[in-house]
C-alpha positions as YAML, in Angstrom:
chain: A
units: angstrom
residues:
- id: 1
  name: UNK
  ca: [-44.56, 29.46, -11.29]
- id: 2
  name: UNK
  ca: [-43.55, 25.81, -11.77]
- id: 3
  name: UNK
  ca: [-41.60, 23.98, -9.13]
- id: 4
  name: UNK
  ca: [-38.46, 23.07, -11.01]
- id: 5
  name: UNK
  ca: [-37.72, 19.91, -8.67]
- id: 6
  name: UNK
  ca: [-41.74, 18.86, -8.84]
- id: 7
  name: UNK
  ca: [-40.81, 19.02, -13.07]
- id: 8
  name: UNK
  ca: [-37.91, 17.00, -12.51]
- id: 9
  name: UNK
  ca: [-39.44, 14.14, -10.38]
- id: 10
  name: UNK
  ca: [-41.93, 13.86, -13.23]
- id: 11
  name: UNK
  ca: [-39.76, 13.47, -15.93]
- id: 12
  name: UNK
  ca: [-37.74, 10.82, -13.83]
- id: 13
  name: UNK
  ca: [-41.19, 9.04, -13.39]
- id: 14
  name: UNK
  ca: [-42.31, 9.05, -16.97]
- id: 15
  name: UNK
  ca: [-38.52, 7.68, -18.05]
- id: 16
  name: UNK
  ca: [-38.80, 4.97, -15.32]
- id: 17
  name: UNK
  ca: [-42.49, 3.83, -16.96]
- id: 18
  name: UNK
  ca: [-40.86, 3.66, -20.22]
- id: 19
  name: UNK
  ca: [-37.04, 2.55, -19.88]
- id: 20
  name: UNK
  ca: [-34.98, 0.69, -18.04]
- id: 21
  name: UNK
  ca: [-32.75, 3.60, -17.03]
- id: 22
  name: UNK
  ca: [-31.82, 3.67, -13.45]
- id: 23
  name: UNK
  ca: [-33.48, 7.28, -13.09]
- id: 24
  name: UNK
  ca: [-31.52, 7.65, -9.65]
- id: 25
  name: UNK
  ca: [-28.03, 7.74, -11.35]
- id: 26
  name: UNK
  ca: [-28.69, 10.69, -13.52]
- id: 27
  name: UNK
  ca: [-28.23, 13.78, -12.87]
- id: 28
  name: UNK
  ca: [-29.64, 17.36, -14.58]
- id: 29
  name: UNK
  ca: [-26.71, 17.15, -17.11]
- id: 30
  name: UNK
  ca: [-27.07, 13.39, -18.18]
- id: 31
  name: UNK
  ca: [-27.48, 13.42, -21.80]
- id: 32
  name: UNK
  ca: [-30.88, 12.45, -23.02]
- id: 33
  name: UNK
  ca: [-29.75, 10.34, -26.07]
- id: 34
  name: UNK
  ca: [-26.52, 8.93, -25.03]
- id: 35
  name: UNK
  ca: [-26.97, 8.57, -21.35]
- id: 36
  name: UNK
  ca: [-30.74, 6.94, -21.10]
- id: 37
  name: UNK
  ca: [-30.16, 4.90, -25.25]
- id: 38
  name: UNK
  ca: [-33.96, 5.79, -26.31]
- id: 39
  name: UNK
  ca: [-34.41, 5.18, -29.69]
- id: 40
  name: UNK
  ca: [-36.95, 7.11, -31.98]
- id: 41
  name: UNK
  ca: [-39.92, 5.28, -30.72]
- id: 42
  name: UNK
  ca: [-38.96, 5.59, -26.67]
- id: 43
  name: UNK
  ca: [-38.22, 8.94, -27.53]
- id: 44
  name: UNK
  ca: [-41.74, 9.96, -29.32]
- id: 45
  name: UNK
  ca: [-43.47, 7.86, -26.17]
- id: 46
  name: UNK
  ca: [-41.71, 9.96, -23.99]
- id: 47
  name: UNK
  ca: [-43.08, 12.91, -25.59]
- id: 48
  name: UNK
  ca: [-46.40, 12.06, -25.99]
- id: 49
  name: UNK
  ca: [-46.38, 11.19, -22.14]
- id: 50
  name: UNK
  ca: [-44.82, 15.18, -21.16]
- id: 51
  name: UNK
  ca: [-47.38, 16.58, -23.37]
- id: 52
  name: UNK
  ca: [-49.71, 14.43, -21.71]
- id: 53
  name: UNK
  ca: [-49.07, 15.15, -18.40]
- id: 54
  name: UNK
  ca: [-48.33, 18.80, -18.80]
- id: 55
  name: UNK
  ca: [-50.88, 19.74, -21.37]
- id: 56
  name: UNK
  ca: [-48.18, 21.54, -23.39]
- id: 57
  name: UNK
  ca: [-47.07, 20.71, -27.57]
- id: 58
  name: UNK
  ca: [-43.78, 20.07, -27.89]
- id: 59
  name: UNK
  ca: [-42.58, 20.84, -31.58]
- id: 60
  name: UNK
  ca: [-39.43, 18.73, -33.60]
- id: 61
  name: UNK
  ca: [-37.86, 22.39, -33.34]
- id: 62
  name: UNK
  ca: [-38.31, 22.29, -29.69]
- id: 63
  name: UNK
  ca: [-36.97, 19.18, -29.30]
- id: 64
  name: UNK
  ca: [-33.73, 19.46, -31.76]
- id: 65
  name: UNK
  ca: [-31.89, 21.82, -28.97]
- id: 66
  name: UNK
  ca: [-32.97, 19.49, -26.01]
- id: 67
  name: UNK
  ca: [-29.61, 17.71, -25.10]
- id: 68
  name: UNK
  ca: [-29.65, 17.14, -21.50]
- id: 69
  name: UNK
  ca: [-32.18, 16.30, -19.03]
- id: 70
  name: UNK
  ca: [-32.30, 20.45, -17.37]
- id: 71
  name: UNK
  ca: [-32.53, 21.18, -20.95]
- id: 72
  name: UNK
  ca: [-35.55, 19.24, -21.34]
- id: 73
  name: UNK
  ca: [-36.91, 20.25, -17.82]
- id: 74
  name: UNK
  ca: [-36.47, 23.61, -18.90]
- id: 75
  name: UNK
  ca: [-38.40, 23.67, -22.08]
- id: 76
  name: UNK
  ca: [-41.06, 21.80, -20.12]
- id: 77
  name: UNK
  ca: [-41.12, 24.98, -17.78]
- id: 78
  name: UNK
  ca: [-41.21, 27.54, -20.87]
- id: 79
  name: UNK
  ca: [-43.93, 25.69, -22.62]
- id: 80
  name: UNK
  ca: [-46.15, 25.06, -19.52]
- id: 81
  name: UNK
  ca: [-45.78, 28.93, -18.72]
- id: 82
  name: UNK
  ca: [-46.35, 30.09, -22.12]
- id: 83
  name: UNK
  ca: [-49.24, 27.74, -23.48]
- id: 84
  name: UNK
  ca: [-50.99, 27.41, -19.39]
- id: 85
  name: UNK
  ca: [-51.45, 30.91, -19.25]
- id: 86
  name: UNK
  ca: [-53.06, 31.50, -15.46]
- id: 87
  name: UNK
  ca: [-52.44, 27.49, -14.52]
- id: 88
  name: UNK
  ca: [-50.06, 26.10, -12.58]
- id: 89
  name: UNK
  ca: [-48.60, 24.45, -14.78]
- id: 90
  name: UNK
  ca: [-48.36, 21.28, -12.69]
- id: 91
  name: UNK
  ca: [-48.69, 17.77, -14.37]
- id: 92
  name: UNK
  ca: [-51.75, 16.39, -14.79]
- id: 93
  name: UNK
  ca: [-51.64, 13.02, -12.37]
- id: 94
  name: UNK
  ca: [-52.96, 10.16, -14.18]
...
């Protein structure tokens, strides 16, 4: 099983490498396109770097009902689970 907090530190350290967001004033609900202003090339570099670091494809499906930041932590979860059968599902530390 995937430490949900572990996930979350990730994600704030991959946004920190590739915006200028001040990672410590959101929050789980923060709104990924509003809240952190990534445009369509942040936002495929972003990606790249979760799939990267988790081993896991992300599809354009997947990513149309991603709104918030737990929503994006969660699919993160779901896809390590379901395409690391048997891992842990931890990010790869580059």
């Amino acid at each position: 099983m995937i430490d949900r907090g572990e996930v979350v530190k990730r994600l704030g350290d991959i946004l920190t490498e590739n915006t200028e967001v001040d990672v410590s004033k959101l929050t789980e609900a923060s709104k990924i396109r509003e809240e952190l202003g990534l445009d369509s090339v942040d936002l495929v570099d972003v990606v790249m770097r979760i799939e990267g670091a988790y081993k896991i494809r992300l599809t354009h499906q997947d990513l149309q009902s991603v709104e918030t930041i737990a929503d994006l932590v969660t699919l993160i979860i779901t896809k390590s689970e379901t395409q690391n059968p048997g891992g842990t599902g931890q990010a790869v530390t580059p």
